[in-house]
XYZ file of N, CA and C in Angstrom:
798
model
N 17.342 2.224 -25.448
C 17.763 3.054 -24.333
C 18.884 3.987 -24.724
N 19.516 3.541 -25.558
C 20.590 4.872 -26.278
C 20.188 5.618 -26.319
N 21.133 6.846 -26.110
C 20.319 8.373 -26.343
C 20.026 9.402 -25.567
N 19.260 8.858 -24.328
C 18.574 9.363 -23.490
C 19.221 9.612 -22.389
N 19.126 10.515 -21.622
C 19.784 11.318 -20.348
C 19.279 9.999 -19.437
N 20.123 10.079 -18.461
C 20.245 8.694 -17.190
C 19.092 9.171 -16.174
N 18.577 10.667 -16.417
C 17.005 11.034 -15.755
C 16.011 10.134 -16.270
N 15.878 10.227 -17.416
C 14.981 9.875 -18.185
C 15.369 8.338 -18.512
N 16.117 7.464 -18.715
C 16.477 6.232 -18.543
C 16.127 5.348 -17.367
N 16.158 6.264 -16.044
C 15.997 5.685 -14.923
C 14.577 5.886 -14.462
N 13.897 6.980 -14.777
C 12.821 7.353 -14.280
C 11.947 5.917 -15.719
N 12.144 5.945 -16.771
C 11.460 4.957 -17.801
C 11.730 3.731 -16.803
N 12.473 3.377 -16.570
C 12.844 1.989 -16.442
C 12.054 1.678 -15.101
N 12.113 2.745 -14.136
C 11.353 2.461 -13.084
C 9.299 2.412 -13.116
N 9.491 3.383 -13.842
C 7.913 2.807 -14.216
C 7.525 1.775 -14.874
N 8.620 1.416 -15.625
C 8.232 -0.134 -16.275
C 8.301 -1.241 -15.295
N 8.924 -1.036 -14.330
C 9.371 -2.116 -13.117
C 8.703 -2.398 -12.376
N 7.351 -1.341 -12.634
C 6.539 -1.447 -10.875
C 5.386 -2.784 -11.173
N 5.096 -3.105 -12.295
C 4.537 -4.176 -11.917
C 5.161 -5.456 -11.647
N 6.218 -5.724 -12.074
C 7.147 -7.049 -11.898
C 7.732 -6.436 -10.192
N 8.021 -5.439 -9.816
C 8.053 -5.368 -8.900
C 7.312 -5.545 -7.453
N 5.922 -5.056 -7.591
C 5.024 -5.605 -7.380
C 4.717 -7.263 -7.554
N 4.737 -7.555 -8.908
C 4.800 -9.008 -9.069
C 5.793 -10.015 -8.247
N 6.611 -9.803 -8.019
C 7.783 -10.358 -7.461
C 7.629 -10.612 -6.205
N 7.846 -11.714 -5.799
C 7.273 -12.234 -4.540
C 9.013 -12.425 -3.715
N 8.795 -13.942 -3.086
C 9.885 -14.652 -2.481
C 10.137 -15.881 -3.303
N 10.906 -16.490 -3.080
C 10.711 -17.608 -2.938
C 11.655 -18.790 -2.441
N 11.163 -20.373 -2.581
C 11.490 -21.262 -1.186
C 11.082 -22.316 -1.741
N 11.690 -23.095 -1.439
C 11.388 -25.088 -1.812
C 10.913 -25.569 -0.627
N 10.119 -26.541 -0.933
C 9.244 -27.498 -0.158
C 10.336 -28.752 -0.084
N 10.218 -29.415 1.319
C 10.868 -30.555 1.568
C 10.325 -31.857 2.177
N 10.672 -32.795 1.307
C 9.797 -34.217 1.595
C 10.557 -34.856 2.636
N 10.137 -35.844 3.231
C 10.854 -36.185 4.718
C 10.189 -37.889 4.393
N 10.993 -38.367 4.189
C 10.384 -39.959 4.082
C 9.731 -40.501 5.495
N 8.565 -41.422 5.458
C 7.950 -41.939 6.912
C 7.458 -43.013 6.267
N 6.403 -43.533 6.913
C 5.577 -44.687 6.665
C 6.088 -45.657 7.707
N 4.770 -46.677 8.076
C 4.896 -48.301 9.030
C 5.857 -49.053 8.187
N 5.893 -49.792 9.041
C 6.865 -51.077 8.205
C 6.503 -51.239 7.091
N 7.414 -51.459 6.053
C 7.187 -52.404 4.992
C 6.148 -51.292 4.056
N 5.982 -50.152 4.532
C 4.738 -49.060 4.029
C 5.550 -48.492 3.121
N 5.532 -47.909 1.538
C 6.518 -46.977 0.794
C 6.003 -45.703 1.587
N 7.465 -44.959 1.332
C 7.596 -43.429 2.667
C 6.595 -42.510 1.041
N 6.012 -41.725 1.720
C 5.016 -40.563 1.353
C 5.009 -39.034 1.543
N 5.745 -38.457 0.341
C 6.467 -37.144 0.771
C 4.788 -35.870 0.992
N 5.433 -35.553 1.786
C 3.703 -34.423 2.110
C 3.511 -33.459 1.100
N 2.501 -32.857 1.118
C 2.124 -32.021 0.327
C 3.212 -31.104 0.146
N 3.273 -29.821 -1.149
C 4.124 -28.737 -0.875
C 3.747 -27.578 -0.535
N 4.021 -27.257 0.297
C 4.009 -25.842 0.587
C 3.435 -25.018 -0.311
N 2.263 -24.339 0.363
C 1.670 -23.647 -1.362
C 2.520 -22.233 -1.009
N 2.524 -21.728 0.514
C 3.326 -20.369 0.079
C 4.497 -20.778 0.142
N 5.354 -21.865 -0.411
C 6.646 -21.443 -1.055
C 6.639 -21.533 -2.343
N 5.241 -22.401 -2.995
C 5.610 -22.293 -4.431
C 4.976 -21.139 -5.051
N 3.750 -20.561 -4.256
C 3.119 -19.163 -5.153
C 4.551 -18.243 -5.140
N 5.214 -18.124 -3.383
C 6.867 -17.215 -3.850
C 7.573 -17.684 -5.085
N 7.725 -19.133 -5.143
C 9.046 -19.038 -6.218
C 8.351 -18.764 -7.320
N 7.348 -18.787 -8.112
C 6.871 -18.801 -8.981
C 6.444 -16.543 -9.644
N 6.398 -16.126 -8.286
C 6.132 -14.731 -8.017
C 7.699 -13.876 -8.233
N 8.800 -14.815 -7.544
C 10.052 -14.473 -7.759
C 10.402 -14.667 -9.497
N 10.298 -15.577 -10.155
C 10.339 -15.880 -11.407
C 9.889 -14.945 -12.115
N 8.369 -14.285 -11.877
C 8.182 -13.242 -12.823
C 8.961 -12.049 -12.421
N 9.199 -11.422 -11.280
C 10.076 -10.366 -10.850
C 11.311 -10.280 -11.903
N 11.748 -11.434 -12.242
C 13.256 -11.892 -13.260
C 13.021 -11.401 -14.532
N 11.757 -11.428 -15.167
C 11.396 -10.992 -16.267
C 11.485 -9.410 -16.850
N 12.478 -9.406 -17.849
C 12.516 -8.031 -17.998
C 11.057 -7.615 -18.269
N 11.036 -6.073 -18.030
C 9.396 -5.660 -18.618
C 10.090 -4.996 -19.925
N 8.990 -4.741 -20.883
C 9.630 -3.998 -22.001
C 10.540 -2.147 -21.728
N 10.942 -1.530 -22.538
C 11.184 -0.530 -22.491
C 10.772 0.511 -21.896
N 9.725 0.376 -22.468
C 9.079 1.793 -22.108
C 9.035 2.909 -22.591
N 10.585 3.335 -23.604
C 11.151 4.472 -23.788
C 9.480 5.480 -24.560
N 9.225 6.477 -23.572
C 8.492 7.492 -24.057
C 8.511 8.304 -25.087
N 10.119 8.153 -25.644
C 10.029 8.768 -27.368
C 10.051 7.948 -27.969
N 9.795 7.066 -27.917
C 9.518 5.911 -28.719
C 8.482 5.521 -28.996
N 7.461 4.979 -30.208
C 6.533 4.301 -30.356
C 6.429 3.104 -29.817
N 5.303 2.533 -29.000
C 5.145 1.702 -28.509
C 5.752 -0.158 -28.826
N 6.161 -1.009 -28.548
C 6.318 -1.992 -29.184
C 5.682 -3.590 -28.620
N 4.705 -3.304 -29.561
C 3.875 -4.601 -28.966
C 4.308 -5.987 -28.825
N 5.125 -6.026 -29.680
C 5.951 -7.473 -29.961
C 6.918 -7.632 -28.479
N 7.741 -6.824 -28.075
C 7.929 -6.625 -26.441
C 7.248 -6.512 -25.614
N 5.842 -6.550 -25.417
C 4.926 -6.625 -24.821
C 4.237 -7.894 -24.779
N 3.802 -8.322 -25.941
C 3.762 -10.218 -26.211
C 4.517 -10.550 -25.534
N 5.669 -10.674 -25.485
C 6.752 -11.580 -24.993
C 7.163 -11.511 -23.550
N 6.632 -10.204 -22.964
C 6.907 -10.285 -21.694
C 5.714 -10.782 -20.883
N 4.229 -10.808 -21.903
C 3.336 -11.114 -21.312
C 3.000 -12.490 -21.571
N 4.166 -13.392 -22.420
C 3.845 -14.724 -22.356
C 5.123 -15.425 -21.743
N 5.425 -14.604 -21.093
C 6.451 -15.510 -20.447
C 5.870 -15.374 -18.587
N 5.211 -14.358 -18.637
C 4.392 -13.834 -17.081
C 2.897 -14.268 -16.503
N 2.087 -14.956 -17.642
C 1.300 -14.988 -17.913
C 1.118 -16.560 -17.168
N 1.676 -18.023 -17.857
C 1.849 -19.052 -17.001
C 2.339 -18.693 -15.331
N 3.565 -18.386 -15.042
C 4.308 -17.944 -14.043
C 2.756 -17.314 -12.975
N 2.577 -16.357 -13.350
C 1.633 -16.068 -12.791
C 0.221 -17.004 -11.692
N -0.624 -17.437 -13.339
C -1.415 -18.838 -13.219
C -0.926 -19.514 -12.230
N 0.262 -20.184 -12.518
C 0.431 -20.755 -11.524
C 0.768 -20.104 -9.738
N 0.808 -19.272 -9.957
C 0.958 -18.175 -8.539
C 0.124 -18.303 -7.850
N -1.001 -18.387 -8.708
C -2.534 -17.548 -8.315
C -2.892 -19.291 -7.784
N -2.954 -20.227 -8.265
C -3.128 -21.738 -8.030
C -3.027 -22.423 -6.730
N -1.688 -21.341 -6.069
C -1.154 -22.098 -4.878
C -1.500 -20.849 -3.708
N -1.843 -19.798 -4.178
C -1.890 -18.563 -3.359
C -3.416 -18.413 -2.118
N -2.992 -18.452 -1.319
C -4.224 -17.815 0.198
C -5.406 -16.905 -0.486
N -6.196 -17.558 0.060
C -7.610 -16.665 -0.457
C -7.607 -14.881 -0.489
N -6.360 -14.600 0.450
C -6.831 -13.045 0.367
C -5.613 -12.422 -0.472
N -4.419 -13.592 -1.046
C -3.609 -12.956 -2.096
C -4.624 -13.476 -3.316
N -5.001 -14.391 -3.700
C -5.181 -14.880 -4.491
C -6.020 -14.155 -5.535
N -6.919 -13.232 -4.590
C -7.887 -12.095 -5.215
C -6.744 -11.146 -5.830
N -5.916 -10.653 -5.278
C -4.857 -9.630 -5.431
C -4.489 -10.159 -7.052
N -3.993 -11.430 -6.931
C -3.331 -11.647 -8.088
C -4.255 -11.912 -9.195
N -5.327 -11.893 -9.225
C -6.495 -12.961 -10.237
C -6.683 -11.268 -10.558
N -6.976 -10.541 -9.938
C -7.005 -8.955 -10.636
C -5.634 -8.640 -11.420
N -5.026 -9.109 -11.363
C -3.791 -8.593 -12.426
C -3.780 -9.613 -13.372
N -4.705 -10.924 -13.804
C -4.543 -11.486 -14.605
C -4.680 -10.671 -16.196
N -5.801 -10.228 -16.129
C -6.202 -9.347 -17.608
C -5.035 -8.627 -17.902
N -4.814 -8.028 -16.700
C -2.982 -6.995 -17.532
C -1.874 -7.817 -18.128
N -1.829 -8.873 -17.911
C -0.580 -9.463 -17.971
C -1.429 -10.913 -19.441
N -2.865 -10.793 -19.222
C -2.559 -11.646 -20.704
C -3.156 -10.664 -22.191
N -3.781 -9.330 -21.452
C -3.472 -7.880 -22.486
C -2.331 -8.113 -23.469
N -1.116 -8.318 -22.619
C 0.069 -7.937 -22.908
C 0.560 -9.153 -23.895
N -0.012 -10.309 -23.637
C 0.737 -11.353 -24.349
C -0.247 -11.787 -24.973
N -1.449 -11.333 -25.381
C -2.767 -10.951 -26.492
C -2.704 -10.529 -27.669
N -2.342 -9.749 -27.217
C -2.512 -7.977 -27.917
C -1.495 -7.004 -28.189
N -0.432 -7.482 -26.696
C 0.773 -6.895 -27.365
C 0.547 -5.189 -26.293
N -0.671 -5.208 -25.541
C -0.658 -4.137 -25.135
C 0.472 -3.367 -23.861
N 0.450 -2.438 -23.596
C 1.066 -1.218 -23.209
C 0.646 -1.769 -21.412
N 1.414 -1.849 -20.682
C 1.138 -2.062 -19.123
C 0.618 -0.643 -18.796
N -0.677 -0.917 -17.982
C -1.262 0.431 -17.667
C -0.690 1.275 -15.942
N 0.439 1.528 -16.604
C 1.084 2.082 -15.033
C 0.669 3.126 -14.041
N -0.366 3.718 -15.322
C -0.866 4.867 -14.367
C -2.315 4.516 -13.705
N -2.698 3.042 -13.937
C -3.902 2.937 -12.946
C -3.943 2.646 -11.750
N -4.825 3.266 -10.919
C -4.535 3.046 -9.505
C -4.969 1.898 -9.052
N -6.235 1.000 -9.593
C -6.147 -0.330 -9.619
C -5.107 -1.317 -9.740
N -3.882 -0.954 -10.715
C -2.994 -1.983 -10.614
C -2.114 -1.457 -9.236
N -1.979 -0.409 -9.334
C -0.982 0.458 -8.295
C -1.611 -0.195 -6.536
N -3.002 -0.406 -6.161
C -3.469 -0.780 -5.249
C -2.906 -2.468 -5.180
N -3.348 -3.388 -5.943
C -3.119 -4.790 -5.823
C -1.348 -4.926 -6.031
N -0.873 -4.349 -6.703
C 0.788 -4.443 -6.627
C 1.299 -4.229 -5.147
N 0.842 -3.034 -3.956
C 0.873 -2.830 -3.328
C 0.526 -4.152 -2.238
N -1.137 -4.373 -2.235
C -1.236 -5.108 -1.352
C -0.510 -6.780 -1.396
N 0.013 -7.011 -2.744
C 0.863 -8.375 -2.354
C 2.611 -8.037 -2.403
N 2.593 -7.468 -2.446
C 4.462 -6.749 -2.112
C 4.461 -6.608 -0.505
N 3.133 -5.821 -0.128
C 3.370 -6.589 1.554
C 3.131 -7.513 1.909
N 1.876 -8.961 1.281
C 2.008 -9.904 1.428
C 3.202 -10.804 1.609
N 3.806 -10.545 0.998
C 5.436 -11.441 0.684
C 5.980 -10.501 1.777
N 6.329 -9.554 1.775
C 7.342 -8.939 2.682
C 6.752 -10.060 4.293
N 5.788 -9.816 4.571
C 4.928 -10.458 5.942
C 5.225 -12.150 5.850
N 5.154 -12.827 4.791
C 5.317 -14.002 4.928
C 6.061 -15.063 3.792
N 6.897 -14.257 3.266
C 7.887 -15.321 2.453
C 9.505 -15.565 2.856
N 9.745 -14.565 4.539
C 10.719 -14.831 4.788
C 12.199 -14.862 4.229
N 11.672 -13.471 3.500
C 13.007 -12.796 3.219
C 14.164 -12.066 3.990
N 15.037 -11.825 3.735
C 16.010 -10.234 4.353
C 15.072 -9.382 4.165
N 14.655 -8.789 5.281
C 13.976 -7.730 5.172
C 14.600 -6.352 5.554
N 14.467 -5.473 4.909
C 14.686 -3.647 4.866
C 13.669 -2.656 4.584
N 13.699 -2.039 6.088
C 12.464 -0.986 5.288
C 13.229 0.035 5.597
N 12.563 1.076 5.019
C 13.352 1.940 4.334
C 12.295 3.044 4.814
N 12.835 4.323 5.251
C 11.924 5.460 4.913
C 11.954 6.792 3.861
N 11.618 6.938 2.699
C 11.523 8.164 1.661
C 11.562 9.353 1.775
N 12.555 9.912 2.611
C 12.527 11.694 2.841
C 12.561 12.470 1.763
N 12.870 13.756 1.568
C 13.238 14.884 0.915
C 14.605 15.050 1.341
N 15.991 14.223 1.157
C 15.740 13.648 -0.143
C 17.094 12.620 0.676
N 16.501 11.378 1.152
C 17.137 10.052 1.181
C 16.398 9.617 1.494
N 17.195 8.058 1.646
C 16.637 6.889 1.922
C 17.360 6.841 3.440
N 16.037 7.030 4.670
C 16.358 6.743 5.920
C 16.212 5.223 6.323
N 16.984 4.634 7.082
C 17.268 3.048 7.052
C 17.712 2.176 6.377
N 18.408 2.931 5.026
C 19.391 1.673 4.277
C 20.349 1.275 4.559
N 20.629 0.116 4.832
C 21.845 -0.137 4.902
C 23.185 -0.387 4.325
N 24.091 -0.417 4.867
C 25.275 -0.060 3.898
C 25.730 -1.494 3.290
N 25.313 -2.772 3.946
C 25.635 -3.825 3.879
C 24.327 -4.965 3.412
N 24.354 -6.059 3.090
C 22.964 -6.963 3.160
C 23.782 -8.339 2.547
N 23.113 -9.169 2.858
C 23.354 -10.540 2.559
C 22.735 -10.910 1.099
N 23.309 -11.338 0.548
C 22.985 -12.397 -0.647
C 21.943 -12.968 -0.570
N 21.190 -13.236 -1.832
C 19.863 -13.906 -1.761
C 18.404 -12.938 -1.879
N 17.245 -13.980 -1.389
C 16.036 -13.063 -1.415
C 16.094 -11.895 -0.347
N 15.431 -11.114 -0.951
C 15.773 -10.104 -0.035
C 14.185 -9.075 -0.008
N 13.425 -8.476 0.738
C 11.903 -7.906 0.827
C 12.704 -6.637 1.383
N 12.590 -5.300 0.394
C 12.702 -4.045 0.804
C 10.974 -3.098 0.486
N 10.747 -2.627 1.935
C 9.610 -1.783 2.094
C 9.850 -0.317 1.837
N 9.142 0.757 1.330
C 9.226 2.018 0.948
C 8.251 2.816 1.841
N 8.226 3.453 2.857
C 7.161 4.239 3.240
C 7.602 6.025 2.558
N 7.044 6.689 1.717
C 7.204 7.905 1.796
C 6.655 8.624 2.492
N 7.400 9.529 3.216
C 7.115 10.791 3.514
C 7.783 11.853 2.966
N 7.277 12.346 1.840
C 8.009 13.761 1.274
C 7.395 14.561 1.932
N 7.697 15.469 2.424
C 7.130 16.929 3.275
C 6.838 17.584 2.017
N 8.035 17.873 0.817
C 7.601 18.412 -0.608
C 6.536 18.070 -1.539
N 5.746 16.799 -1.191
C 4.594 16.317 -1.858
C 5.182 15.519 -3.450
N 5.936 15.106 -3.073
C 6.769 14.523 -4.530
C 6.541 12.885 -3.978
N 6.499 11.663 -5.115
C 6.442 10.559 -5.625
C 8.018 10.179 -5.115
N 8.187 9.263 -4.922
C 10.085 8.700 -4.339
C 9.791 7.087 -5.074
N 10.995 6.857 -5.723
C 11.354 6.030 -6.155
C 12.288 5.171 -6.063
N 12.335 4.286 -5.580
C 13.984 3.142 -5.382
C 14.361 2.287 -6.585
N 15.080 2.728 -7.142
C 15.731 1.947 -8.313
C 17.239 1.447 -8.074
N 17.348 0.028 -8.810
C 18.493 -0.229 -7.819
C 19.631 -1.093 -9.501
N 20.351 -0.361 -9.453
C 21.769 -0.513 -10.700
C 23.090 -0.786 -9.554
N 23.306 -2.250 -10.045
C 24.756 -3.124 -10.048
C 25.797 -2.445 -10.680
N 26.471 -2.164 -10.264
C 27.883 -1.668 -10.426
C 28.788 -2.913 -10.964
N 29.448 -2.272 -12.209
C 30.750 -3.183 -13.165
C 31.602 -2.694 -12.339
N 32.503 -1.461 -11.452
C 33.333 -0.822 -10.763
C 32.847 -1.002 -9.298
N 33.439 -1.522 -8.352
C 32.753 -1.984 -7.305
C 33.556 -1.210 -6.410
N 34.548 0.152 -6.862
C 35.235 1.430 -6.271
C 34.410 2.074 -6.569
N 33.514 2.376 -7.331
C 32.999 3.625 -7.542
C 32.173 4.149 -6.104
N 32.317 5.355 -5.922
C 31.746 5.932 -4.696
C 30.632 6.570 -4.946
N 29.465 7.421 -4.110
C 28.157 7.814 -4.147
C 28.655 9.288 -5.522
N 29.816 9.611 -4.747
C 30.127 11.018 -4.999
C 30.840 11.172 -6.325
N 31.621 10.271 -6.844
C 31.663 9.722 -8.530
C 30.566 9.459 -9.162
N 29.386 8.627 -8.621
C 28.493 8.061 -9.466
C 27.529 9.727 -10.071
N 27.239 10.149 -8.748
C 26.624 11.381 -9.162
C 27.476 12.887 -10.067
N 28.466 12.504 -10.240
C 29.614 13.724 -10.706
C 29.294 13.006 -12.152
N 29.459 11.725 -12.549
C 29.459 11.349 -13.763
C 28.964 11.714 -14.697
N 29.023 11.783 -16.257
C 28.376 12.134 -17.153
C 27.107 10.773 -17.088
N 26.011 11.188 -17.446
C 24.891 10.329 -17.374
C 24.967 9.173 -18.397
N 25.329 9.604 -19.857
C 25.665 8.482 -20.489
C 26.501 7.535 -20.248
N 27.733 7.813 -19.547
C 28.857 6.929 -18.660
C 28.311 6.081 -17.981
N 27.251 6.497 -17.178
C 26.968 5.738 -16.420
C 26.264 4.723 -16.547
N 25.358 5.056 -17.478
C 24.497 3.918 -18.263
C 25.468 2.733 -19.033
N 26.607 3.107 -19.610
C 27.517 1.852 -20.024
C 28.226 0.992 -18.878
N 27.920 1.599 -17.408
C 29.123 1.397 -16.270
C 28.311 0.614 -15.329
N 26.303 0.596 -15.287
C 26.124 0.033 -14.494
C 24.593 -0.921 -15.585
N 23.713 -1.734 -14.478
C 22.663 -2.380 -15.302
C 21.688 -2.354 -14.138
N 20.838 -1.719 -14.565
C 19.335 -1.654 -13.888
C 18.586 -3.096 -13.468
N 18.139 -3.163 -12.073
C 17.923 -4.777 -12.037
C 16.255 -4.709 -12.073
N 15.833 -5.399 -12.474
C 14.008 -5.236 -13.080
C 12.880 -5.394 -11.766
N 13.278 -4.519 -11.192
C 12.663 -4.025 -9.912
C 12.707 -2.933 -9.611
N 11.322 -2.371 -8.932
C 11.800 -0.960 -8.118
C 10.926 -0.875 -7.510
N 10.447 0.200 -6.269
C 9.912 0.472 -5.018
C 9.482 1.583 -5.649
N 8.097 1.702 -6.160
C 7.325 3.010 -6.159
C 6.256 3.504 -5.459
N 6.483 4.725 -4.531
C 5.482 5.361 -3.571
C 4.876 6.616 -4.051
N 3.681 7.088 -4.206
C 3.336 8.262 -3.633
C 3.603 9.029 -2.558
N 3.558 9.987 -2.286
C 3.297 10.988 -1.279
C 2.373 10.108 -0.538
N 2.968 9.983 1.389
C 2.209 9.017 2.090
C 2.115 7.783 1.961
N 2.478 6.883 1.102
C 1.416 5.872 0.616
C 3.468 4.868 0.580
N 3.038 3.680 0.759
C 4.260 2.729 0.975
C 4.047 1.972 -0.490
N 5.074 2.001 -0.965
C 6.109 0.856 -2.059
C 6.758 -0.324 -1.515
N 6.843 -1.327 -2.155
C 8.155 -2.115 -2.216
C 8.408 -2.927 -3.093
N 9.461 -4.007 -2.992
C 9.898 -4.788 -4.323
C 10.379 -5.870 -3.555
N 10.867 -7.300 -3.956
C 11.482 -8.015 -3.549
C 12.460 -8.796 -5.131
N 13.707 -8.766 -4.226
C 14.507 -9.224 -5.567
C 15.797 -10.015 -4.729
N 16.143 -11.263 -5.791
C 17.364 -12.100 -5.538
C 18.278 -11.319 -5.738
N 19.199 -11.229 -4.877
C 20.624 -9.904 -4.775
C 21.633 -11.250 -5.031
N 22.214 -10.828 -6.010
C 23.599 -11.695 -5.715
C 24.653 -10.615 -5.343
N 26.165 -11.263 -4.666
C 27.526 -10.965 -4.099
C 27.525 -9.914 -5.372
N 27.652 -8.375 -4.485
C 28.318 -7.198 -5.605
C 28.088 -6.234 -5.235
N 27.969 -4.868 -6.083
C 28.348 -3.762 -5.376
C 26.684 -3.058 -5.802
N 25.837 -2.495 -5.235
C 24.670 -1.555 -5.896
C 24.923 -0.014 -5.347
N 23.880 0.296 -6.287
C 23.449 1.886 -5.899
C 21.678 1.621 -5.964
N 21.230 2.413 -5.069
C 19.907 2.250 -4.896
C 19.793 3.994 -5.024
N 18.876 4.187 -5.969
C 18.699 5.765 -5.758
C 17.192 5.766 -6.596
N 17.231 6.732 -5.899
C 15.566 8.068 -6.424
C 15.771 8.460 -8.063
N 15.285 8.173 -8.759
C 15.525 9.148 -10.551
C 14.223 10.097 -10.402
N 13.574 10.585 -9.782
C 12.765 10.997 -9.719
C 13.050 12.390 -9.737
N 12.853 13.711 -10.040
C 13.186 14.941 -10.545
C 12.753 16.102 -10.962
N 12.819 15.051 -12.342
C 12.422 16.616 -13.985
C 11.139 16.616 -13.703
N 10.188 15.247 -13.260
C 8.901 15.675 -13.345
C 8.391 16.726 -12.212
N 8.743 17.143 -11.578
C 8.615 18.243 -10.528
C 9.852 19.475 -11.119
N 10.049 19.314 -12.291
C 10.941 20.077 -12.003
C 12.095 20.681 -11.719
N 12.920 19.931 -10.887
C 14.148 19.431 -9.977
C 14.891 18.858 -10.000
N 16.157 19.019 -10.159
C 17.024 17.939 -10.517
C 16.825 16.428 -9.611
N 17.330 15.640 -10.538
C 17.008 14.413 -9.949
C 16.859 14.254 -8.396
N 16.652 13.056 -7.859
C 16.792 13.189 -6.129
C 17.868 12.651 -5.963
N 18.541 11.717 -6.785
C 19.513 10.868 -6.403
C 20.981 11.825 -6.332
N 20.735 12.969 -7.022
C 21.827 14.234 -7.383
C 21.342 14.771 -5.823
N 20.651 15.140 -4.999
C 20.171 16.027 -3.903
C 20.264 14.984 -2.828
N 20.928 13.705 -3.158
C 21.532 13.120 -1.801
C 20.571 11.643 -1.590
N 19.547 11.756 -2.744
C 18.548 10.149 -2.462
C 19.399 8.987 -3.466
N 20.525 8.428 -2.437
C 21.015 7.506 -3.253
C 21.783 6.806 -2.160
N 22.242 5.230 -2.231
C 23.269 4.503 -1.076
C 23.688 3.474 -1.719
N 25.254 3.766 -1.816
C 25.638 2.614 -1.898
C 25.028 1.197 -1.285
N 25.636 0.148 -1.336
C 25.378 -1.127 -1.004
C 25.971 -2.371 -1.261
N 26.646 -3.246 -0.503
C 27.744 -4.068 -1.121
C 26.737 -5.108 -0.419
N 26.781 -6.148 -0.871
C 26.075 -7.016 -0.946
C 27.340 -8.840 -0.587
N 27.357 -9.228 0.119
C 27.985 -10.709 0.101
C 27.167 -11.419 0.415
């Protein structure tokens, strides 16, 4: 990641994110409750299958994805490794998951043991993965009982973020509406300076900023029309959630044109 302008750092990192983002569920423990007749040993009940397909969905979300970096030659050996550490995690997802996620996820199996095969390249630009990432990111948002935030994608903020959120799991939804016909992106970097303001972060030199904050391995990617989201464990601290989205239209970033919000988190 050295090197590279914080456009191009953020916009890489977010396309590498969207499937763990996508991937990334909730998650929740199952609780045994002792019973039984007299003299009977107590018999803890089954577990919860949607809390363990979440925790297990949350687990891969944790997983860095590789790089990405586009001037870079590909690196398969970072690709193995993210695809054998996602690959069980997964399996087991798919094991405990409702007949109408379960399809969702059994279609992303081939990508994710590609990767820890072969070493291959996550195919970000297919709309097949882009569809099933989609339909279980609202699965979880609907039923893993997170903090939930939805959010709406203008030209150029984020309408409904809030300035505040609680600790823990947390399900943020993306609906875009660009009137400009542009892609919106939520990428979300923890702050080491928990003063820094919207209006510093964006004045900064781009390389600064990359030593000052750390990208968390999630992000909310939409089309024009079409809804994103991510779900990720927030711990107590300070974020910036912003758009890197830009050069590819052209335009300076969005997060420079006002698509960015603080966020303090306890």
């Amino acid at each position: 990641m050295n090197g590279r302008t914080l456009a191009r750092t953020l916009g890489t990192a977010a396309a590498v994110a969207a499937l763990t983002a996508g991937l990334a569920a909730c998650g929740g423990g199952s609780t045994a409750t002792g019973g039984g007749s007299s003299g009977a040993p107590s018999v803890a009940p089954a577990a919860n299958p949607t809390a363990s397909t979440c925790e297990n969905l949350l687990k891969i979300d944790a997983v860095p994805t590789p790089d990405g970096d586009p001037s870079a030659p590909p690196d398969p050996e970072a690709a193995k490794a993210w695809g054998n550490q996602v690959v069980p995690l997964l399996n087991s997802a798919i094991a405990t998951a409702p007949a109408d996620l379960k399809t969702t996820l059994t279609a992303l199996q081939p990508v994710a043991q590609a990767s820890a095969t072969q070493g291959a390249q996550l195919p970000f630009d297919d709309p097949n993965l882009t569809a099933n990432v989609a339909a279980y990111e609202t699965w979880a948002y609907r039923n893993c009982g997170y903090q939930q935030v939805s959010v709406m994608g203008v030209d150029f903020e984020f309408e409904g973020m809030p300035a505040t959120l609680e600790a823990g799991p947390t399900a943020i939804q993306m609906m875009n509406h660009s009137a400009a016909n542009q892609a919106h992106v939520m990428l979300v970097m923890e702050a080491k300076d928990p003063s820094m303001t919207v209006e510093q972060f964006v004045a900064t030199p781009q390389e600064q900023l990359m030593a000052n904050f750390q990208p968390l391995p999630t992000a909310a990617i939409a089309p024009p029309g079409q809804q994103g989201g991510m779900l990720l464990d927030l711990k107590p601290g300070t974020y910036f959630f912003l758009c890197p989205v830009g050069e590819e239209y052209g335009v300076p970033p969005h997060f420079v044109q006002g698509m960015i919000n603080k966020v303090t988190v306890t």
